[in-house]
Coordinates of C-alpha atoms and ligand atoms in Angstrom, one line a residue:
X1 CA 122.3 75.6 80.3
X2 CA 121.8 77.3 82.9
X3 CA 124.8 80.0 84.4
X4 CA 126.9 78.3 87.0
X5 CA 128.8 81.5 89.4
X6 CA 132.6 82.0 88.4
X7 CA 135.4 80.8 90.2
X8 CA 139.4 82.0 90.0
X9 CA 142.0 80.9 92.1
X10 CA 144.7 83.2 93.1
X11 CA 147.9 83.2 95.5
X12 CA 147.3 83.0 99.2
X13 CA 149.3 86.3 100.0
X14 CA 147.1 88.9 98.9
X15 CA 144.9 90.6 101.8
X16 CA 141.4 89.6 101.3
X17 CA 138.7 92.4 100.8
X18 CA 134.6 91.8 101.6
X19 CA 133.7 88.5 102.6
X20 CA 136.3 85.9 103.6
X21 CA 136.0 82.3 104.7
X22 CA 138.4 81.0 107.1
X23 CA 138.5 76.9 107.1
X24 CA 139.1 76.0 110.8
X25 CA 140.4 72.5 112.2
X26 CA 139.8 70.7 115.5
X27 CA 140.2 72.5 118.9
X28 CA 139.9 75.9 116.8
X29 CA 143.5 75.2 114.4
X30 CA 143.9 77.9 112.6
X31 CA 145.7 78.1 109.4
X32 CA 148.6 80.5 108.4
X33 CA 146.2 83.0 106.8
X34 CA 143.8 82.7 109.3
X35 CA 146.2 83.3 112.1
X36 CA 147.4 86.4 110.1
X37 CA 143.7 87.5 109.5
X38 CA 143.0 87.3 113.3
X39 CA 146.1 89.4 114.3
X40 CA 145.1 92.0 111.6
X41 CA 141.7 92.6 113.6
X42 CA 143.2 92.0 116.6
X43 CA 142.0 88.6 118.0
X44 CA 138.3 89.6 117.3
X45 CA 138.1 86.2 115.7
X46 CA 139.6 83.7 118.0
X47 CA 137.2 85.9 120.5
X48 CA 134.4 85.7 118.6
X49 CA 134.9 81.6 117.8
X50 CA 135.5 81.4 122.1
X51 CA 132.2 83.1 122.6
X52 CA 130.5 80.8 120.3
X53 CA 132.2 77.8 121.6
X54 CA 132.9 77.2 118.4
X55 CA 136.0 74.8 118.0
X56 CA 136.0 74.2 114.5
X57 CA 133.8 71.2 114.2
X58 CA 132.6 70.1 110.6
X59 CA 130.2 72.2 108.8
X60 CA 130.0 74.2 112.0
X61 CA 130.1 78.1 111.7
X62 CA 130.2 81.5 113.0
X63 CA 130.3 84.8 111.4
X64 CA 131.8 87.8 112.5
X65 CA 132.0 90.8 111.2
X66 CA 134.6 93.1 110.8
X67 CA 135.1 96.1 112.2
X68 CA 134.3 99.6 109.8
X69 CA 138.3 100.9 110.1
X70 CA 138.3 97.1 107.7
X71 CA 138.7 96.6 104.0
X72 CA 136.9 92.7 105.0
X73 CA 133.0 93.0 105.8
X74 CA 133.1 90.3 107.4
X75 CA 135.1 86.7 107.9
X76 CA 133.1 83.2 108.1
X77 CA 135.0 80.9 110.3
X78 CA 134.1 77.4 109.1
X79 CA 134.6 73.9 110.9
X80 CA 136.6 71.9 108.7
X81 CA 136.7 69.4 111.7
X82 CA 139.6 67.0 111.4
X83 CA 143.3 67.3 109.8
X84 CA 142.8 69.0 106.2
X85 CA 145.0 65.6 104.7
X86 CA 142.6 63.6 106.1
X87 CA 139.8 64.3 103.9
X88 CA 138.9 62.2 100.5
X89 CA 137.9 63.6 97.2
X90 CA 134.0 63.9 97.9
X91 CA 134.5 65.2 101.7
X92 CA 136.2 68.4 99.8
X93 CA 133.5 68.4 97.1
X94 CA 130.5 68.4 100.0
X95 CA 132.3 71.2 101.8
X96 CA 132.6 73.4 98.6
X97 CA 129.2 72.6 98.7
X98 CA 127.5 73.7 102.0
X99 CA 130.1 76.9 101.4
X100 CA 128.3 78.2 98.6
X101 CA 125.3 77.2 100.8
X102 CA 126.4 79.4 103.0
X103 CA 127.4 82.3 100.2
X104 CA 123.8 81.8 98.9
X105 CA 121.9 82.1 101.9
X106 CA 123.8 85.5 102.7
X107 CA 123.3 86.7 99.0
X108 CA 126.6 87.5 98.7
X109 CA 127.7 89.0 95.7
X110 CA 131.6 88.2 95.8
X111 CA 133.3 85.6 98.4
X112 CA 137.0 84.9 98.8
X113 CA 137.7 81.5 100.1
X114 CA 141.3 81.3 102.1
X115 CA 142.2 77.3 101.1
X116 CA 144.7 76.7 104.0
X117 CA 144.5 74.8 107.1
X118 CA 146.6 74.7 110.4
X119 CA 148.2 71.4 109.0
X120 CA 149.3 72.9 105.6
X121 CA 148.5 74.5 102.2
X122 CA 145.8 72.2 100.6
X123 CA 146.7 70.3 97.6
X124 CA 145.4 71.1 94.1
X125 CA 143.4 68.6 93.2
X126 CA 141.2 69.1 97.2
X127 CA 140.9 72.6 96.4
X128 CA 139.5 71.7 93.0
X129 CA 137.0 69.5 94.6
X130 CA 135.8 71.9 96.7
X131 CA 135.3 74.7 94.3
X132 CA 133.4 71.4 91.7
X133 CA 131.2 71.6 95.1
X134 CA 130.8 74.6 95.0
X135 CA 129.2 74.5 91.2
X136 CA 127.0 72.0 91.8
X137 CA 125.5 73.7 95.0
X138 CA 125.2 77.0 93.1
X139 CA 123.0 75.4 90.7
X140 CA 118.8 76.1 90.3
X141 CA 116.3 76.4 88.3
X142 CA 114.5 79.3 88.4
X143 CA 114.1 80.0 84.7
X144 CA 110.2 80.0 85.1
X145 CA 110.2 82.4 88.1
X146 CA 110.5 85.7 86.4
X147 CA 110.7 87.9 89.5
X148 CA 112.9 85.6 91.4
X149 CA 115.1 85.1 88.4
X150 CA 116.1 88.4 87.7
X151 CA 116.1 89.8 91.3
X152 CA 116.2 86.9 93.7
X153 CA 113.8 85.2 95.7
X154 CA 112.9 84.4 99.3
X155 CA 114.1 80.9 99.1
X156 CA 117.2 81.8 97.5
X157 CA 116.3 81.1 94.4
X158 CA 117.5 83.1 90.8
X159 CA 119.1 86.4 91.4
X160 CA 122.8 87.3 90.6
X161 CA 124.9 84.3 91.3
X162 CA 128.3 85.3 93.4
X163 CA 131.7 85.4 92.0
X164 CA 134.0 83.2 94.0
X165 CA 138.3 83.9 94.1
X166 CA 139.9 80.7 96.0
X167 CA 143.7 82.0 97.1
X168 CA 145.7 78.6 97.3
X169 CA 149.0 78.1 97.2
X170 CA 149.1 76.9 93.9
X171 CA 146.7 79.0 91.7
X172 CA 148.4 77.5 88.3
X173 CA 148.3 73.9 89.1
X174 CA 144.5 74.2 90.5
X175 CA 143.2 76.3 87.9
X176 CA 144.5 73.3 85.5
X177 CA 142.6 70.3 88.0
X178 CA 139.7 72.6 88.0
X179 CA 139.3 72.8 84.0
X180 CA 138.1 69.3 83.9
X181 CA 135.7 70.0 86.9
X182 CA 133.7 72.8 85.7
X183 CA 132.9 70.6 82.5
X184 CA 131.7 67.9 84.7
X185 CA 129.8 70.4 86.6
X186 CA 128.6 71.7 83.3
X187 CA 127.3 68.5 83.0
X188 CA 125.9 67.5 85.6
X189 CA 123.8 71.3 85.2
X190 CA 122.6 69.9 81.6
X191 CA 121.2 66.8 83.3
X192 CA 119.3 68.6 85.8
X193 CA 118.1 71.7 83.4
X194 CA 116.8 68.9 81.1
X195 CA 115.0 66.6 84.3
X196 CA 113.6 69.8 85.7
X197 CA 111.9 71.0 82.5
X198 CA 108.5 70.3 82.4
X199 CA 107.2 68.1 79.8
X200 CA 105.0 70.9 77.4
X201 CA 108.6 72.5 77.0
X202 CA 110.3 69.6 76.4
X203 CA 108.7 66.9 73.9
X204 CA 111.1 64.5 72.5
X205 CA 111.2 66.8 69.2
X206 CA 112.5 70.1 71.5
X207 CA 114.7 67.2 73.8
X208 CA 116.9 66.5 70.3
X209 CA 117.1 70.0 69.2
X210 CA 118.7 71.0 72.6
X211 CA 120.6 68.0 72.5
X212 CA 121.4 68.8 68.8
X213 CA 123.0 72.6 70.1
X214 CA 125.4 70.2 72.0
X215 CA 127.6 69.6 69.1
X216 CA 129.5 73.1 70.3
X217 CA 131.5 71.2 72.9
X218 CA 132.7 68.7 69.6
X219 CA 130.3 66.0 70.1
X220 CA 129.1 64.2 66.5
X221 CA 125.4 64.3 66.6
X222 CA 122.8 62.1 65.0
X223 CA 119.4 62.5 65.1
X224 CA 116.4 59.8 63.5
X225 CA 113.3 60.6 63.5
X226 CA 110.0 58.2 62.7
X227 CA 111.0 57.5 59.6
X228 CA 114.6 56.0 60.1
X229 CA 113.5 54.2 63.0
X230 CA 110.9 52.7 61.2
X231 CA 113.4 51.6 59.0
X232 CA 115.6 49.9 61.8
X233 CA 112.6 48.2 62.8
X234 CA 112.4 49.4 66.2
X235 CA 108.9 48.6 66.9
X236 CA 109.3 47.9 70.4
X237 CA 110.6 51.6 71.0
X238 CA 107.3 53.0 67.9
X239 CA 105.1 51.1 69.7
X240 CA 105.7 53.6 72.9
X241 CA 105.7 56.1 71.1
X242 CA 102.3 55.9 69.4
X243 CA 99.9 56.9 71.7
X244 CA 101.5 60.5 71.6
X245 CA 100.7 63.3 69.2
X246 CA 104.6 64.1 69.7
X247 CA 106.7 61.8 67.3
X248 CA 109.6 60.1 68.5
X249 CA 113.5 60.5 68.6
X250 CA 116.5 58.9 68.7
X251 CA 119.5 60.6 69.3
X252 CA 123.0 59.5 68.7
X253 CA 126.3 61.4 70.2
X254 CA 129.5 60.5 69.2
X255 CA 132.9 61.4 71.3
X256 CA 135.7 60.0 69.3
X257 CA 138.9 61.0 71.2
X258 CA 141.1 58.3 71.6
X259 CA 144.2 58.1 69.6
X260 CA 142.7 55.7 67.7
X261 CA 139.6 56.8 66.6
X262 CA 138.6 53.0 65.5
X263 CA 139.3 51.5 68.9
X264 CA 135.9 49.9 70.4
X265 CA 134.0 52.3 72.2
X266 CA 132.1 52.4 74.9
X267 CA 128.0 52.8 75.1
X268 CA 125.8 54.7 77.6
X269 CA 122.4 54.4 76.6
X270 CA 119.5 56.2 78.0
X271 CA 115.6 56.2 78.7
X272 CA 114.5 59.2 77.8
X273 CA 110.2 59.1 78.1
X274 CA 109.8 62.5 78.7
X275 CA 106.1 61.9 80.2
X276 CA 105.0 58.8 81.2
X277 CA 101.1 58.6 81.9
X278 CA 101.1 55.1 82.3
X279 CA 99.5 55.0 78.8
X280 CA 96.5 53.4 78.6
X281 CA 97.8 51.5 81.9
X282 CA 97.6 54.8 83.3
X283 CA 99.1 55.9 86.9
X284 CA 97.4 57.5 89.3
X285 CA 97.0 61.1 89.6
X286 CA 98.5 61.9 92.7
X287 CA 102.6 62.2 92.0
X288 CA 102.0 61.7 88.4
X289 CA 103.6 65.1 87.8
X290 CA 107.1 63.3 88.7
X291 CA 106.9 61.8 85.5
X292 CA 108.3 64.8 83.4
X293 CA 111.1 63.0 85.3
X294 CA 111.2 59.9 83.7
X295 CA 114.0 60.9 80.7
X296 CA 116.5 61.6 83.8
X297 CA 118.5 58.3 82.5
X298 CA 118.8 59.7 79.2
X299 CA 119.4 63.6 80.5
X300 CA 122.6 61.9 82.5
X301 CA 123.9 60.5 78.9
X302 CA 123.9 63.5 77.7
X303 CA 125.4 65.6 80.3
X304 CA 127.8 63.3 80.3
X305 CA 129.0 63.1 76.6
X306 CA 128.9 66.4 77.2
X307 CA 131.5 66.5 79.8
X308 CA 133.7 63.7 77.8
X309 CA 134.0 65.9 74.6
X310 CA 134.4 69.3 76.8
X311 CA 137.1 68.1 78.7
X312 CA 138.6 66.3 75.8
X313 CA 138.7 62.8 77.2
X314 CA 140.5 60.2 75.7
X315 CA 138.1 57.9 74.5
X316 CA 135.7 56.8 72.4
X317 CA 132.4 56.8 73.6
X318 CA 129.1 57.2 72.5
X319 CA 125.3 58.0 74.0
X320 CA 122.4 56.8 72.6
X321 CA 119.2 58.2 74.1
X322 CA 115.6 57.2 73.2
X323 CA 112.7 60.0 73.7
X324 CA 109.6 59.2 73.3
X325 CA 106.0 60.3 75.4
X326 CA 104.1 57.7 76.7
X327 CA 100.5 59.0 76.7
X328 CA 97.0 57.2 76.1
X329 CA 95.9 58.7 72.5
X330 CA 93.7 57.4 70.6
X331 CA 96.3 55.3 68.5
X332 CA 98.0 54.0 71.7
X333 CA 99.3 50.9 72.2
X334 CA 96.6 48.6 74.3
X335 CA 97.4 45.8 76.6
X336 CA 97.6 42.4 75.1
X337 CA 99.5 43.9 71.8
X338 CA 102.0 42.1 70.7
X339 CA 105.0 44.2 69.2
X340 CA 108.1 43.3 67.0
X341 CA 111.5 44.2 68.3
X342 CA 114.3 45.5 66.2
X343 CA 116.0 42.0 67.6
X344 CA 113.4 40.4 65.8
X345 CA 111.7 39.2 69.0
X346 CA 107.9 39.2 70.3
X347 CA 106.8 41.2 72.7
X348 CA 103.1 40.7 74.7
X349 CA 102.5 44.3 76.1
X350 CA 100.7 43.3 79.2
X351 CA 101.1 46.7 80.8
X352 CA 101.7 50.0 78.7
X353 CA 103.0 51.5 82.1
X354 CA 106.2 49.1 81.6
X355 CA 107.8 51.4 79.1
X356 CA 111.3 51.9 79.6
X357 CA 112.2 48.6 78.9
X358 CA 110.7 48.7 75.5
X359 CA 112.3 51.8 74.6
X360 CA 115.9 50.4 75.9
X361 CA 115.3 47.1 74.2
X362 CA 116.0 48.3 71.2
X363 CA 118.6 51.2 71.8
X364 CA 120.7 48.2 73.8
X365 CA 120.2 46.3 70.4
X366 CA 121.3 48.5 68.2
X367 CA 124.0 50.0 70.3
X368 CA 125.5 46.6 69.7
X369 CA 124.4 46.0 66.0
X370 CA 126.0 49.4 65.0
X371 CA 128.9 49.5 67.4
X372 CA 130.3 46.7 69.0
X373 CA 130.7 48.9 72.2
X374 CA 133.6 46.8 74.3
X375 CA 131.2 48.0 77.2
X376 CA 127.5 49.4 77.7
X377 CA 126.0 50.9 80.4
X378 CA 122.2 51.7 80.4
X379 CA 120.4 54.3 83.0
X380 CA 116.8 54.6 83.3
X381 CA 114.1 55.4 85.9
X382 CA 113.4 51.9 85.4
X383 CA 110.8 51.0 88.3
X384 CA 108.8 52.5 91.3
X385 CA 110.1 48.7 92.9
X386 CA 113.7 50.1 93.4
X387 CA 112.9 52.7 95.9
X388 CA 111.2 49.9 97.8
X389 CA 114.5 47.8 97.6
X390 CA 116.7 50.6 97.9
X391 CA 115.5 53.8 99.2
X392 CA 116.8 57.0 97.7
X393 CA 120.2 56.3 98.5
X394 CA 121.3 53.6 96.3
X395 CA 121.0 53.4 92.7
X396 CA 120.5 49.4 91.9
X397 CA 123.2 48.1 89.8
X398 CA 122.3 44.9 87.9
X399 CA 125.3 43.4 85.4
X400 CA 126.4 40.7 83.7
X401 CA 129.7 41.4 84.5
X402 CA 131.7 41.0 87.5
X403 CA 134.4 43.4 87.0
X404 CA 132.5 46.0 85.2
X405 CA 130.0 45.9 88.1
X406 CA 132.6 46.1 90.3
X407 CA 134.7 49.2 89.0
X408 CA 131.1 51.0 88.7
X409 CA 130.9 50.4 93.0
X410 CA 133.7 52.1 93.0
X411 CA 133.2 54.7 91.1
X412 CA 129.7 55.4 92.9
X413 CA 131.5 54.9 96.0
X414 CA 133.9 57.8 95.1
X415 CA 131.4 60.4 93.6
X416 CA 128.5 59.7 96.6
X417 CA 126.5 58.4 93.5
X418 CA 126.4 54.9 95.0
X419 CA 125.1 51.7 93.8
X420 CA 123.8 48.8 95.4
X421 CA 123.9 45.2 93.2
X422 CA 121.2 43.2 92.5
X423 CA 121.0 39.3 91.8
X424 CA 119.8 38.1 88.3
X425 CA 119.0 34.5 86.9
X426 CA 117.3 32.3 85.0
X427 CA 114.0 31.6 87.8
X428 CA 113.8 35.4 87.4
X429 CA 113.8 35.5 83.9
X430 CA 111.8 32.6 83.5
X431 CA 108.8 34.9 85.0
X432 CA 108.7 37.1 81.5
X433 CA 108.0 34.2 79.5
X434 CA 104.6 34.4 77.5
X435 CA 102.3 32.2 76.0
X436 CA 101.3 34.1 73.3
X437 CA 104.8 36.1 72.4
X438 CA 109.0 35.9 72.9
X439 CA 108.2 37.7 76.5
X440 CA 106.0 39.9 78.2
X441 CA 106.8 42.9 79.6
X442 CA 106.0 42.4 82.8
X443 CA 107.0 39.8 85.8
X444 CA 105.0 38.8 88.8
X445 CA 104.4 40.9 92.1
X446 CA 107.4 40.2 93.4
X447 CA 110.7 41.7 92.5
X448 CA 109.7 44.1 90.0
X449 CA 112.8 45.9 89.6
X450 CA 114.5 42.4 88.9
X451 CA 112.3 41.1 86.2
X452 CA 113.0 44.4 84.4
X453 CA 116.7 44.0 84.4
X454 CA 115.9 41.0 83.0
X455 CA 113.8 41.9 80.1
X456 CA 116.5 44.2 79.1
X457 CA 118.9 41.2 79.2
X458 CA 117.3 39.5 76.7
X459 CA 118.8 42.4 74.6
X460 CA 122.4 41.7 75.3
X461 CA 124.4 39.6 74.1
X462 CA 128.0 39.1 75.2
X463 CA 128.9 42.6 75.4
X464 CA 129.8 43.2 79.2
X465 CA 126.6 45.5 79.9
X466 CA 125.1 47.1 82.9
X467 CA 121.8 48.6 83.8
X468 CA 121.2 51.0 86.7
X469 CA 117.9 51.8 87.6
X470 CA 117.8 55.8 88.9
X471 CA 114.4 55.7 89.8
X472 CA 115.0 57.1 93.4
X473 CA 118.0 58.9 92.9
X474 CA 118.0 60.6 89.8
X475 CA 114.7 62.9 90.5
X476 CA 112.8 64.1 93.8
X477 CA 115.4 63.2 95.2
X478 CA 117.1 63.9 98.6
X479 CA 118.6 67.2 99.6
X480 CA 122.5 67.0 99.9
X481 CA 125.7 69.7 100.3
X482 CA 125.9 69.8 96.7
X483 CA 122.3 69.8 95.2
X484 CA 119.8 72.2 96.4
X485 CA 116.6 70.7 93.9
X486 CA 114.5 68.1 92.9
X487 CA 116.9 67.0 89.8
X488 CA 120.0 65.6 91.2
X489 CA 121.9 64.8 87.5
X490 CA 123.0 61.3 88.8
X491 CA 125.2 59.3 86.7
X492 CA 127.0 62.1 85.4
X493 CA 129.5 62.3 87.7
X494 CA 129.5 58.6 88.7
X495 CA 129.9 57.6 84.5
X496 CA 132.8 60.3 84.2
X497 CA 135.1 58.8 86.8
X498 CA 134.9 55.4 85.1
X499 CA 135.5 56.4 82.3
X500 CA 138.4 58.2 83.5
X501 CA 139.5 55.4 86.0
X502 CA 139.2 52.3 83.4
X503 CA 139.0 53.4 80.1
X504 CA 141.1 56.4 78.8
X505 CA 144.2 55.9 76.4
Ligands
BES1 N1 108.8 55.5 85.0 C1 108.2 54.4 85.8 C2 109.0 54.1 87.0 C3 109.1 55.1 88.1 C4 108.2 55.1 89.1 C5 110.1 56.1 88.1 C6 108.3 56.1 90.1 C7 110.2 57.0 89.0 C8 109.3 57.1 90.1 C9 108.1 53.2 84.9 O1 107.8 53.4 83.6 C10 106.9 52.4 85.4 O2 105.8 52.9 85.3 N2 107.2 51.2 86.0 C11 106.1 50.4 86.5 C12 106.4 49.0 86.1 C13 105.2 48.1 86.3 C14 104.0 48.5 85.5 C15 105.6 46.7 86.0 C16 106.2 50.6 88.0 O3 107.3 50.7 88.6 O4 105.1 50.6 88.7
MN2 MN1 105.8 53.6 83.2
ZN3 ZN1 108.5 55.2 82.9

């Protein structure tokens, strides 16, 4: 994975050396250790934020430095804007964020963030956020730039990454919150290493080795190859894979820590075609290097199991990723063959460039066959038709589930992963019937996205399931406070608090 910077927390009493970062309210509030900072150099701050007119707006700045008599270099005044209590859990996170912006842009080797406000000490858990904001900021992928990684580009990227002390009241209690924060973070950097790797490094046969070096962190690992799946019948998922001269994998990653370690788990279940040409059905040129995208569902199971079994949650959950290539070799599936599911139903393949769905159809099958999860949730960069639907800002959410749908708005609500729901029923579903099969694999013009989710539903059963489609959000996707790149590791986050809001022991 790669290196996120380090971050310790100490008390707020001890004079700060180098670079310091002052958070500033509304109408230029300035907290207890900023007040004692600015009488130390002698009001050079307060005059410095009156020349600026700066007042302490959000994500407003100014620097100033200090003068050479100084142990500081220099102090960043930042705009916290209103009342430090006032903030919610992802407002801290998106500060920590544009902070280590900030750090980055300067090169800074070493930072030390002052976490008061005029209103008060912060509490624990809003300094944790901010310094989980601060690790997902820090995080790039520069692995491939040789000079820049060792020395440090232009554009900020590679290069030492800075080491950060946060002084907070309560260094103890926020080193503890912050525990579960950096394996999250660690997560969510395992997503986006394995969505940013380009597809000659990572074939499915690499994808479950790396995945395979997880089982440090305690996860149980599994991996079938051609041969088992052959044997579980999963010709929907083979029938992908065929046109490729790499072989297909499954992989399947076990976290069994409830107290009872036979209580239902829960499923995530991931698409993981780490090239999709289109197949014989084959896309266009122009974009088509996105595609080394198209595992970003299953990258976002993994970093996630990941972050369950690092911070030791207390449940039982499992991932199930499918990686295959979809490429047009010369034994690649054509359109108009019909394949066998491991359900046992018929599948026309009207376009090999519908692929996902065939790979989850049988992963959501036998997630349930081998399982009985009380709960599944599948990600996949489903369809080019979300982003039409939804932009890049939503994630479309389809369920059979009220509650479960519910409780996974909440959670995106809450982690700025968001979700957006979208209808299902039978005059959709009715659209993937086929003359010649069970289904076909793809719908009319209209409402692509839809008729997907509902090809995948005729691979649940009863089990409360939902499928999000991460097409826009999980990869070239937009710039924010806490992602700097084109892989965004969506779902990890998201996943992790609803797992930890709705189904921890
Ligand atoms: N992986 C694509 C969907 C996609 C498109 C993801 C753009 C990210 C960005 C998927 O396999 C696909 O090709 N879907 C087709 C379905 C169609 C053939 C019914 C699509 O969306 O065009
Ligand atoms: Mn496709
Ligand atoms: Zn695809």
């Amino acid at each position: 994975m790669t290196d996120l910077p380090e971050i310790r927390f100490a008390p707020l009493d001890v004079a700060p050396k180098g670079t310091a970062i002052v958070l500033v309210e509304n109408e230029l509030a300035l907290s207890a250790t900023g007040r004692a900072l600015d009488k130390e150099l002698k009001g050079q701050l307060m005059k410095a934020a009156k020349i600026s007119r700066f007042t302490g707006a959000r994500k407003s700045l100014v620097e100033v430095i200090a003068p050479s008599a100084s142990d500081l270099e220099r102090v960043l005044l930042v705009g916290r804007g209103e009342p430090a209590a006032t903030g919610s859990s992802q407002d801290w996170t998106d500060l920590g964020g544009a902070l280590m912006g900030q750090i980055l842009s300067r090169k800074l080797n070493e930072a030390v963030l002052l976490a008061d406000a005029a209103s008060g000490a912060l509490d624990a858990p809003d300094v944790a956020d901010m310094a989980l904001g601060m690790l997902l900021r820090a995080y790039r992928f520069s692995k491939y730039r040789t000079k820049a990684a060792k020395e440090g580009g232009e554009d900020g990227a590679g290069g030492p990454l800075p080491s950060i002390v946060i002084h907070t009241r309560a260094p103890d209690a926020v080193t503890e919150q912050f525990r579960r924060r950096r394996a999250i973070a660690e997560g969510v950097a395992i997503a986006r290493d394995l969505v940013n790797e380009p597809a000659n490094e990572l074939g499915p046969v690499e994808y479950a080795t790396r995945i395979e070096r997880l089982a440090d962190s305690g996860l149980e690992i599994e991996i079938l190859d051609e041969t088992a799946l052959d044997a579980l019948k999963m010709g929907a998922l083979l029938g992908v894979a065929q046109g490729s001269a790499r072989p297909a994998r499954v992989a399947v990653m076990q976290w069994l820590g409830a107290e009872n370690r036979r209580a239902k788990p829960v499923c995530f279940i991931g698409k993981g075609v780490v090239f999709d040409t289109g197949g014989i059905s084959m896309k266009p040129a122009k974009g088509m290097e996105d595609m080394k995208g198209d595992m970003a569902g299953s990258a976002a199971v993994v970093g996630l199991m990941h972050a369950l079994a690092s911070r030791k949650a207390p449940v039982n959950a499992i991932g199930i990723v499918g990686l295959v290539e979809n490429m047009p070799g010369s034994r690649a599936q054509r359109p108009g063959d019909i394949v066998r599911s491991m359900s046992g139903q018929t599948i026309e393949v009207l376009n090999t460039d519908a692929e996902g769905r065939l790979v989850l159809a049988d992963l959501l099958w036998y997630a349930q066959e081998r399982f009985k999860p009380k709960m599944m949730v599948n990600l996949a960069t489903l369809t080019g038709a979300i982003m039409v639907a939804l932009g890049k800002e939503h994630a479309g959410l389809f369920s059979n589930n009220d509650r479960l749908a519910g409780w996974l708005r909440d959670a995106g609500e809450a982690t700025a992963e968001k979700l957006w729901r979208m209808p299902m029923g039978p005059e959709y579903d009715k659209q993937i019937d086929s003359k010649n099969a069970d289904m076909k694999n793809i719908g009319g013009p209209y409402g692509g996205s839809i008729t997907a989710a509902q090809f995948l539903a005729r691979f649940v059963g009863d089990t409360p399931w939902a499928h999000l489609d991460i097409a826009g959000t999980a990869m070239a996707s937009n710039r924010s406070d806490t992602n700097e790149g084109w892989a965004s590791g969506f779902g990890v986050r998201l996943l992790d608090r609803l797992v930890a809001d709705h189904y921890e022991s």
